[in-house]
Amino acid sequence: MIIPFENKVWLASPTMHGEELTYVTDAYETNWMSTVGKNINETEKAIAEKVGVTYGVALASGTASLHLAMKLAGEAIYGQPETGKGTLFNRKVFCSDLTFAATVNPVVYEGGIPVYIDTEYDTWNMDPKALEKAFEIYPDVKIIVLVHLYGTPAKIDEIRAIADAHGAVIVEDAAESLGAFYKGKQTGSFGEYGCISFNGNKIITGSSGGMFLTDSREDAEKVRKWSTQSREAAAWYQHEEVGYNYRMSNVIAGVVRGQIPYLEEHIAQKKAIYMRYKEGLKNLPVQMNPYDEKNSEPNFWLSCMIIDKDAMCKQVRGEQEALYISEAGKSCPTEILEAIAGINAEGRPIWKPMHMQPIFRMNPFITREGNGRARSNAYIEGGCVDTGMDIFERGLCLPSDNKMTEEQQDVVIETINRCFL
């Protein structure tokens, strides 16, 4: 019998070091508690230098960064929108499918129509072959929203080449991948617009917050203006366009500023967790979330696993509940997650693909075979490979908190092994 942990082992929680409090206290004692101050300035400078871009704009969240990136992209390609309409009104945008809703909601904020691009098995990110097929079907699309899932870089060279061939820009959602490298260059620096997150569960945190990244001074200044209610250069409050309350506070920036020196330490801890899982689960019919070992180095934000198809017991999921039938020698994500919860640890299902979400059930979904909707046929054999749905059905996120001890991780590993007995 495995005894549950006295203190819960989390999926990913903030890891604080003390320096954060120094900068927060300075904001308090100097009374710079609003959306201006030294912490903001230094955080923007430090993150931009670390990622390898010219400018960073500190915002209230990664979602805010994505929203203003979409607004920028829309204006750059389609011009100023009609009054009351978003910059992407009725325009299609190609989006990573296997991701969190925050990636694609900003497309909708601006009136756009997300078109979901299926996933590939090599990195669990956007499939370049499906993206090519999408351009065959929708050749007029000019914006791609690319995610680096769970801190693993996507196939950037292939996707960049496709974007360039079609005159499209890339909004790079690097919210989960700060510190990850592709061919020696950090994620967040490959797109025309880069976005990262400092949410409480990220590799470094401010408890909240995000940042917009760019090499364009003009774009950085636009985002800075928009994020502070689009105030014009007048002695009074003058507004000529819609603005947003999206600026990061100097207090939150103090937390992020104190976290930055520990990014590489956190990544090393996360990588050690991933490698221990890989070793501890090697005798099971499972695989860890993959990455391109030749060209990339993830930040290993979350360690995930996927069960071999022939080792899956029967499992069915509704909109809010799941059921499974236990079977000797086999298991499923629902059973394993229940077992992990039973020892007072936190795991999670893989992100449910966006094309499977009720809110987006009518949006286009493109696989490498073409249209991914209504592909089954009662009269003709064959069908459509839905990679994202398959990873969701067979995969799960494991406890990946960098404060988890080796002994605690050993208990998690033993718990998972027992599920296959």
Short mmCIF file of C-alpha atoms in Angstrom, two decimals:
data_model
loop_
_atom_site.label_atom_id
_atom_site.label_comp_id
_atom_site.label_asym_id
_atom_site.label_seq_id
_atom_site.Cartn_x
_atom_site.Cartn_y
_atom_site.Cartn_z
CA MET A 1 0.00 0.00 0.00
CA ILE A 2 1.28 3.47 -0.91
CA ILE A 3 0.80 6.08 1.80
CA PRO A 4 -0.46 9.44 0.44
CA PHE A 5 1.81 12.46 0.78
CA GLU A 6 1.15 14.63 3.81
CA ASN A 7 1.74 17.76 1.74
CA LYS A 8 0.34 17.81 -1.75
CA VAL A 9 2.72 17.44 -4.69
CA TRP A 10 1.59 19.93 -7.31
CA LEU A 11 1.65 19.82 -11.08
CA ALA A 12 3.65 23.06 -11.19
CA SER A 13 3.65 25.72 -8.48
CA PRO A 14 5.68 28.91 -7.93
CA THR A 15 9.21 28.47 -6.61
CA MET A 16 10.30 31.58 -4.74
CA HIS A 17 13.83 32.52 -3.68
CA GLY A 18 13.64 35.68 -1.55
CA GLU A 19 15.02 38.24 -3.99
CA GLU A 20 11.49 38.76 -5.28
CA LEU A 21 10.50 40.24 -1.92
CA THR A 22 13.37 42.72 -2.07
CA TYR A 23 12.08 44.22 -5.31
CA VAL A 24 8.44 44.15 -4.19
CA THR A 25 9.40 45.86 -0.93
CA ASP A 26 11.29 48.51 -2.90
CA ALA A 27 8.14 49.19 -4.94
CA TYR A 28 6.18 49.52 -1.71
CA GLU A 29 8.66 51.72 0.13
CA THR A 30 9.19 54.05 -2.83
CA ASN A 31 5.43 54.13 -3.47
CA TRP A 32 5.81 52.98 -7.11
CA MET A 33 2.82 50.65 -6.87
CA SER A 34 1.17 51.39 -10.20
CA THR A 35 2.04 50.53 -13.80
CA VAL A 36 5.29 52.50 -13.96
CA GLY A 37 8.55 51.99 -12.09
CA LYS A 38 12.06 50.61 -12.11
CA ASN A 39 10.96 46.99 -11.73
CA ILE A 40 8.99 47.19 -14.98
CA ASN A 41 11.84 48.84 -16.85
CA GLU A 42 14.46 46.35 -15.63
CA THR A 43 12.21 43.34 -16.23
CA GLU A 44 11.49 44.39 -19.81
CA LYS A 45 15.19 44.92 -20.47
CA ALA A 46 16.28 41.63 -18.86
CA ILE A 47 13.69 39.43 -20.60
CA ALA A 48 14.31 41.01 -24.01
CA GLU A 49 18.06 40.43 -23.63
CA LYS A 50 17.58 36.86 -22.45
CA VAL A 51 15.23 35.90 -25.29
CA GLY A 52 17.30 37.76 -27.86
CA VAL A 53 14.92 40.45 -29.07
CA THR A 54 15.21 44.21 -29.06
CA TYR A 55 12.11 45.18 -27.11
CA GLY A 56 9.88 43.75 -24.39
CA VAL A 57 6.64 45.27 -23.12
CA ALA A 58 5.46 44.03 -19.71
CA LEU A 59 1.74 43.30 -19.62
CA ALA A 60 -0.86 42.00 -17.20
CA SER A 61 -0.92 38.51 -18.70
CA GLY A 62 0.27 36.33 -21.55
CA THR A 63 -3.26 36.58 -22.94
CA ALA A 64 -3.00 40.38 -23.03
CA SER A 65 0.22 40.01 -25.00
CA LEU A 66 -1.45 37.65 -27.47
CA HIS A 67 -4.41 39.98 -27.83
CA LEU A 68 -2.30 43.00 -28.69
CA ALA A 69 -0.15 40.88 -31.00
CA MET A 70 -3.29 39.87 -32.89
CA LYS A 71 -4.39 43.51 -33.05
CA LEU A 72 -1.00 44.51 -34.41
CA ALA A 73 -0.94 41.72 -36.98
CA GLY A 74 -4.45 42.56 -38.13
CA GLU A 75 -3.69 46.25 -38.59
CA ALA A 76 -0.39 45.52 -40.34
CA ILE A 77 -2.04 43.21 -42.88
CA TYR A 78 -5.60 44.46 -43.25
CA GLY A 79 -5.42 48.09 -42.09
CA GLN A 80 -7.60 49.94 -39.62
CA PRO A 81 -10.92 48.20 -38.92
CA GLU A 82 -14.34 49.73 -39.28
CA THR A 83 -15.71 51.27 -36.11
CA GLY A 84 -16.84 48.58 -33.69
CA LYS A 85 -15.17 45.77 -35.62
CA GLY A 86 -11.95 44.00 -34.72
CA THR A 87 -8.85 44.12 -36.88
CA LEU A 88 -9.51 40.51 -37.95
CA PHE A 89 -13.25 40.85 -38.56
CA ASN A 90 -14.36 37.78 -40.54
CA ARG A 91 -10.72 36.89 -41.35
CA LYS A 92 -9.42 33.37 -40.91
CA VAL A 93 -6.31 32.75 -38.80
CA PHE A 94 -4.36 29.46 -38.70
CA CYS A 95 -3.90 28.34 -35.08
CA SER A 96 -2.23 25.50 -33.22
CA ASP A 97 -4.95 23.06 -32.21
CA LEU A 98 -3.43 21.30 -29.21
CA THR A 99 -3.21 24.18 -26.77
CA PHE A 100 -4.97 26.13 -24.03
CA ALA A 101 -7.89 28.39 -24.97
CA ALA A 102 -5.88 31.53 -24.13
CA THR A 103 -3.93 30.99 -27.35
CA VAL A 104 -6.94 31.37 -29.60
CA ASN A 105 -9.39 33.56 -27.65
CA PRO A 106 -7.52 36.74 -28.75
CA VAL A 107 -8.23 35.82 -32.37
CA VAL A 108 -11.92 35.92 -31.50
CA TYR A 109 -11.52 39.16 -29.50
CA GLU A 110 -10.44 40.80 -32.76
CA GLY A 111 -13.30 39.27 -34.77
CA GLY A 112 -11.20 36.57 -36.42
CA ILE A 113 -12.11 32.98 -37.21
CA PRO A 114 -9.63 30.40 -35.85
CA VAL A 115 -8.81 27.60 -38.27
CA TYR A 116 -7.25 24.78 -36.32
CA ILE A 117 -4.17 23.01 -37.67
CA ASP A 118 -3.63 19.43 -36.51
CA THR A 119 -0.69 18.25 -34.44
CA GLU A 120 2.32 16.07 -35.29
CA TYR A 121 3.67 13.27 -33.08
CA ASP A 122 7.34 14.35 -33.10
CA THR A 123 6.90 17.40 -30.85
CA TRP A 124 3.11 17.52 -30.20
CA ASN A 125 3.01 20.88 -31.99
CA MET A 126 1.55 22.25 -35.24
CA ASP A 127 2.03 19.84 -38.14
CA PRO A 128 3.80 21.57 -41.06
CA LYS A 129 2.16 19.15 -43.52
CA ALA A 130 -1.28 20.07 -42.19
CA LEU A 131 -0.32 23.75 -42.41
CA GLU A 132 0.61 23.30 -46.07
CA LYS A 133 -2.74 21.64 -46.69
CA ALA A 134 -4.49 24.51 -44.92
CA PHE A 135 -2.91 27.02 -47.30
CA GLU A 136 -4.16 24.93 -50.23
CA ILE A 137 -7.68 25.24 -48.88
CA TYR A 138 -7.45 28.83 -47.58
CA PRO A 139 -4.71 30.54 -49.62
CA ASP A 140 -5.64 34.06 -48.48
CA VAL A 141 -4.79 33.53 -44.80
CA LYS A 142 -1.93 35.75 -43.62
CA ILE A 143 -1.56 35.04 -39.88
CA ILE A 144 -0.33 31.90 -38.09
CA VAL A 145 -0.53 31.47 -34.31
CA LEU A 146 2.14 28.97 -33.32
CA VAL A 147 2.44 27.35 -29.86
CA HIS A 148 5.41 25.58 -28.27
CA LEU A 149 3.44 23.06 -26.22
CA TYR A 150 4.57 22.29 -22.66
CA GLY A 151 7.86 24.08 -23.32
CA THR A 152 8.85 22.02 -26.38
CA PRO A 153 9.84 23.97 -29.52
CA ALA A 154 7.78 23.33 -32.63
CA LYS A 155 9.23 22.54 -36.07
CA ILE A 156 10.11 26.18 -36.50
CA ASP A 157 12.19 26.04 -39.68
CA GLU A 158 9.52 24.17 -41.60
CA ILE A 159 6.70 26.40 -40.36
CA ARG A 160 8.72 29.58 -40.97
CA ALA A 161 9.44 28.48 -44.54
CA ILE A 162 5.74 27.83 -45.19
CA ALA A 163 4.77 31.18 -43.69
CA ASP A 164 7.32 33.02 -45.83
CA ALA A 165 6.21 31.20 -48.99
CA HIS A 166 2.65 32.42 -48.42
CA GLY A 167 3.48 35.90 -47.15
CA ALA A 168 2.11 35.11 -43.68
CA VAL A 169 3.29 36.41 -40.31
CA ILE A 170 3.75 34.32 -37.18
CA VAL A 171 2.38 35.21 -33.76
CA GLU A 172 4.55 33.03 -31.52
CA ASP A 173 2.86 31.83 -28.34
CA ALA A 174 5.87 31.05 -26.17
CA ALA A 175 3.85 31.34 -22.96
CA GLU A 176 4.96 27.88 -21.81
CA SER A 177 8.44 27.83 -23.37
CA LEU A 178 10.51 30.67 -21.92
CA GLY A 179 14.14 29.49 -21.91
CA ALA A 180 13.64 26.79 -24.54
CA PHE A 181 16.01 26.80 -27.53
CA TYR A 182 15.71 25.85 -31.19
CA LYS A 183 19.02 25.70 -33.06
CA GLY A 184 20.65 27.89 -30.44
CA LYS A 185 17.97 30.57 -30.47
CA GLN A 186 15.30 31.07 -27.81
CA THR A 187 11.61 30.60 -28.50
CA GLY A 188 9.74 33.87 -28.50
CA SER A 189 12.21 35.34 -31.00
CA PHE A 190 11.14 33.52 -34.18
CA GLY A 191 7.81 35.16 -34.94
CA GLU A 192 7.05 38.71 -35.99
CA TYR A 193 5.39 38.94 -32.57
CA GLY A 194 6.37 36.92 -29.49
CA CYS A 195 4.35 36.37 -26.33
CA ILE A 196 5.31 34.84 -22.98
CA SER A 197 3.53 34.30 -19.66
CA PHE A 198 4.49 34.71 -16.01
CA ASN A 199 1.39 32.96 -14.67
CA GLY A 200 1.74 31.25 -11.31
CA ASN A 201 2.50 27.83 -12.79
CA LYS A 202 5.07 28.94 -15.40
CA ILE A 203 8.82 28.28 -15.39
CA ILE A 204 9.33 31.67 -13.71
CA THR A 205 6.42 33.67 -12.36
CA GLY A 206 5.13 37.01 -11.19
CA SER A 207 1.97 35.32 -9.86
CA SER A 208 0.52 36.78 -13.05
CA GLY A 209 1.81 38.86 -15.92
CA GLY A 210 3.13 38.43 -19.43
CA MET A 211 5.33 40.11 -22.00
CA PHE A 212 5.15 41.13 -25.63
CA LEU A 213 8.42 40.65 -27.55
CA THR A 214 9.48 42.28 -30.80
CA ASP A 215 12.38 43.71 -32.78
CA SER A 216 10.19 46.60 -33.95
CA ARG A 217 10.32 49.81 -31.94
CA GLU A 218 7.08 50.98 -33.56
CA ASP A 219 5.24 47.81 -32.55
CA ALA A 220 6.58 48.00 -28.99
CA GLU A 221 5.42 51.60 -28.66
CA LYS A 222 1.97 50.76 -30.06
CA VAL A 223 1.55 47.93 -27.56
CA ARG A 224 2.75 50.15 -24.71
CA LYS A 225 0.20 52.79 -25.72
CA TRP A 226 -2.70 50.40 -26.23
CA SER A 227 -1.99 48.70 -22.91
CA THR A 228 -2.37 51.99 -21.03
CA GLN A 229 -5.80 52.95 -22.42
CA SER A 230 -4.37 54.50 -25.61
CA ARG A 231 -3.74 57.85 -24.04
CA GLU A 232 -2.47 60.48 -26.48
CA ALA A 233 0.37 62.93 -25.81
CA ALA A 234 -1.77 65.67 -24.27
CA ALA A 235 -1.89 67.31 -20.84
CA TRP A 236 -5.40 65.95 -20.42
CA TYR A 237 -6.80 62.50 -21.13
CA GLN A 238 -7.07 62.46 -24.91
CA HIS A 239 -8.08 59.25 -26.73
CA GLU A 240 -8.24 58.64 -30.46
CA GLU A 241 -8.49 54.84 -30.46
CA VAL A 242 -9.68 52.07 -28.16
CA GLY A 243 -7.27 51.16 -25.39
CA TYR A 244 -6.92 48.49 -22.71
CA ASN A 245 -5.90 48.25 -19.07
CA TYR A 246 -3.22 45.67 -19.84
CA ARG A 247 -0.01 47.07 -18.31
CA MET A 248 1.91 45.05 -15.73
CA SER A 249 2.13 46.59 -12.26
CA ASN A 250 5.50 47.53 -10.77
CA VAL A 251 4.75 45.13 -7.89
CA ILE A 252 4.25 42.10 -10.17
CA ALA A 253 7.31 43.18 -12.15
CA GLY A 254 9.28 43.04 -8.91
CA VAL A 255 8.40 39.37 -8.49
CA VAL A 256 9.37 38.60 -12.09
CA ARG A 257 12.58 40.58 -11.73
CA GLY A 258 13.56 38.50 -8.73
CA GLN A 259 12.77 35.28 -10.59
CA ILE A 260 14.78 35.95 -13.76
CA PRO A 261 18.20 34.92 -12.35
CA TYR A 262 16.75 31.50 -11.49
CA LEU A 263 15.35 30.61 -14.92
CA GLU A 264 18.21 28.27 -15.84
CA GLU A 265 18.11 26.64 -12.39
CA HIS A 266 14.39 25.97 -12.75
CA ILE A 267 14.90 24.51 -16.22
CA ALA A 268 17.64 22.18 -14.93
CA GLN A 269 15.32 20.98 -12.16
CA LYS A 270 12.49 20.41 -14.61
CA LYS A 271 14.78 18.49 -16.96
CA ALA A 272 15.93 16.25 -14.10
CA ILE A 273 12.29 15.47 -13.32
CA TYR A 274 11.62 14.59 -16.97
CA MET A 275 14.65 12.30 -17.15
CA ARG A 276 13.74 10.51 -13.90
CA TYR A 277 10.26 9.84 -15.27
CA LYS A 278 11.77 8.57 -18.50
CA GLU A 279 13.98 6.13 -16.60
CA GLY A 280 11.33 5.11 -14.07
CA LEU A 281 8.68 4.38 -16.69
CA LYS A 282 10.93 2.74 -19.29
CA ASN A 283 9.54 -0.75 -18.69
CA LEU A 284 5.95 0.37 -19.25
CA PRO A 285 4.13 0.62 -22.61
CA VAL A 286 4.36 4.42 -22.50
CA GLN A 287 6.44 7.23 -23.99
CA MET A 288 7.37 10.65 -22.63
CA ASN A 289 6.34 13.81 -24.48
CA PRO A 290 8.86 13.94 -27.34
CA TYR A 291 11.19 16.63 -28.63
CA ASP A 292 13.74 17.11 -31.40
CA GLU A 293 16.92 16.16 -29.55
CA LYS A 294 19.12 17.22 -32.48
CA ASN A 295 17.81 20.75 -32.96
CA SER A 296 16.03 21.79 -29.79
CA GLU A 297 16.31 21.96 -26.03
CA PRO A 298 12.93 22.33 -24.26
CA ASN A 299 12.50 24.04 -20.92
CA PHE A 300 10.75 20.82 -19.75
CA TRP A 301 8.02 22.88 -18.11
CA LEU A 302 5.69 19.87 -17.84
CA SER A 303 6.60 16.20 -18.03
CA CYS A 304 3.91 14.28 -19.90
CA MET A 305 3.41 10.72 -21.05
CA ILE A 306 1.36 8.91 -23.68
CA ILE A 307 0.20 5.31 -23.42
CA ASP A 308 0.78 2.92 -26.31
CA LYS A 309 -2.43 2.24 -28.24
CA ASP A 310 -2.46 -1.50 -27.52
CA ALA A 311 -1.94 -0.83 -23.79
CA MET A 312 -5.03 1.35 -23.40
CA CYS A 313 -7.93 -0.01 -21.38
CA LYS A 314 -11.39 1.12 -22.40
CA GLN A 315 -12.03 4.78 -21.61
CA VAL A 316 -14.82 7.15 -22.56
CA ARG A 317 -15.02 10.88 -21.91
CA GLY A 318 -18.05 13.12 -21.93
CA GLU A 319 -17.98 16.89 -21.69
CA GLN A 320 -17.23 16.87 -17.95
CA GLU A 321 -16.85 13.26 -16.80
CA ALA A 322 -14.85 10.19 -17.77
CA LEU A 323 -15.28 6.46 -17.24
CA TYR A 324 -12.93 3.53 -17.78
CA ILE A 325 -12.89 -0.25 -17.40
CA SER A 326 -9.84 -1.55 -15.57
CA GLU A 327 -7.92 -4.28 -17.39
CA ALA A 328 -4.86 -6.30 -16.36
CA GLY A 329 -1.67 -5.07 -18.02
CA LYS A 330 -3.39 -1.99 -19.41
CA SER A 331 -4.36 1.45 -18.18
CA CYS A 332 -5.62 4.86 -19.38
CA PRO A 333 -5.17 8.52 -18.42
CA THR A 334 -8.32 8.54 -16.29
CA GLU A 335 -7.15 5.61 -14.18
CA ILE A 336 -3.63 6.98 -13.76
CA LEU A 337 -4.85 10.46 -12.85
CA GLU A 338 -7.17 8.98 -10.24
CA ALA A 339 -4.27 6.98 -8.81
CA ILE A 340 -2.04 10.05 -8.70
CA ALA A 341 -4.78 12.05 -6.98
CA GLY A 342 -5.10 9.18 -4.51
CA ILE A 343 -1.56 9.79 -3.22
CA ASN A 344 -2.24 13.53 -2.86
CA ALA A 345 -0.46 14.58 -6.04
CA GLU A 346 -1.69 16.59 -9.00
CA GLY A 347 -1.71 15.45 -12.61
CA ARG A 348 -3.76 16.78 -15.51
CA PRO A 349 -5.21 15.57 -18.79
CA ILE A 350 -3.45 16.83 -21.91
CA TRP A 351 -4.98 20.05 -23.23
CA LYS A 352 -8.20 19.16 -24.98
CA PRO A 353 -7.72 20.19 -28.64
CA MET A 354 -9.47 23.38 -29.61
CA HIS A 355 -11.36 21.78 -32.49
CA MET A 356 -13.01 19.45 -29.93
CA GLN A 357 -14.19 22.30 -27.71
CA PRO A 358 -17.94 23.00 -27.80
CA ILE A 359 -17.38 26.70 -28.43
CA PHE A 360 -15.34 25.94 -31.58
CA ARG A 361 -17.27 22.94 -32.89
CA MET A 362 -18.12 24.80 -36.11
CA ASN A 363 -14.61 26.11 -36.81
CA PRO A 364 -12.53 24.58 -39.61
CA PHE A 365 -10.02 21.90 -38.61
CA ILE A 366 -7.29 20.87 -41.03
CA THR A 367 -5.21 17.69 -40.97
CA ARG A 368 -2.48 16.61 -43.37
CA GLU A 369 -5.23 14.83 -45.36
CA GLY A 370 -7.30 17.99 -45.66
CA ASN A 371 -10.57 18.95 -44.00
CA GLY A 372 -10.70 17.16 -40.63
CA ARG A 373 -14.45 17.59 -40.19
CA ALA A 374 -16.97 14.98 -41.35
CA ARG A 375 -14.30 12.64 -42.70
CA SER A 376 -15.96 9.35 -41.78
CA ASN A 377 -18.00 7.68 -44.50
CA ALA A 378 -20.50 4.87 -44.07
CA TYR A 379 -19.85 3.62 -47.60
CA ILE A 380 -16.12 4.11 -48.17
CA GLU A 381 -13.32 2.65 -46.07
CA GLY A 382 -10.78 5.00 -44.56
CA GLY A 383 -11.00 8.15 -42.54
CA CYS A 384 -8.87 10.92 -41.13
CA VAL A 385 -6.02 10.74 -38.63
CA ASP A 386 -6.75 13.25 -35.85
CA THR A 387 -3.39 13.40 -34.07
CA GLY A 388 -4.36 15.99 -31.47
CA MET A 389 -7.41 14.01 -30.39
CA ASP A 390 -5.30 10.85 -30.18
CA ILE A 391 -2.71 12.52 -27.92
CA PHE A 392 -5.52 13.90 -25.76
CA GLU A 393 -7.12 10.46 -25.45
CA ARG A 394 -3.88 8.63 -24.55
CA GLY A 395 -1.79 11.30 -22.83
CA LEU A 396 -1.54 12.99 -19.46
CA CYS A 397 0.55 15.59 -17.63
CA LEU A 398 2.52 14.27 -14.65
CA PRO A 399 3.38 16.06 -11.39
CA SER A 400 6.25 18.31 -12.48
CA ASP A 401 6.79 20.68 -9.58
CA ASN A 402 10.47 21.48 -9.25
CA LYS A 403 10.19 21.32 -5.46
CA MET A 404 9.15 17.66 -5.65
CA THR A 405 11.82 15.47 -4.06
CA GLU A 406 13.30 12.42 -5.76
CA GLU A 407 11.65 10.27 -3.10
CA GLN A 408 8.25 11.80 -3.86
CA GLN A 409 8.77 11.29 -7.57
CA ASP A 410 9.69 7.67 -6.95
CA VAL A 411 6.31 7.21 -5.25
CA VAL A 412 4.54 8.78 -8.25
CA ILE A 413 6.46 6.47 -10.58
CA GLU A 414 5.58 3.42 -8.49
CA THR A 415 1.91 4.50 -8.50
CA ILE A 416 1.91 4.69 -12.29
CA ASN A 417 3.62 1.31 -12.59
CA ARG A 418 0.94 -0.28 -10.39
CA CYS A 419 -1.76 0.93 -12.77
CA PHE A 420 -0.43 -1.51 -15.39
CA LEU A 421 -0.43 -4.58 -13.14
#
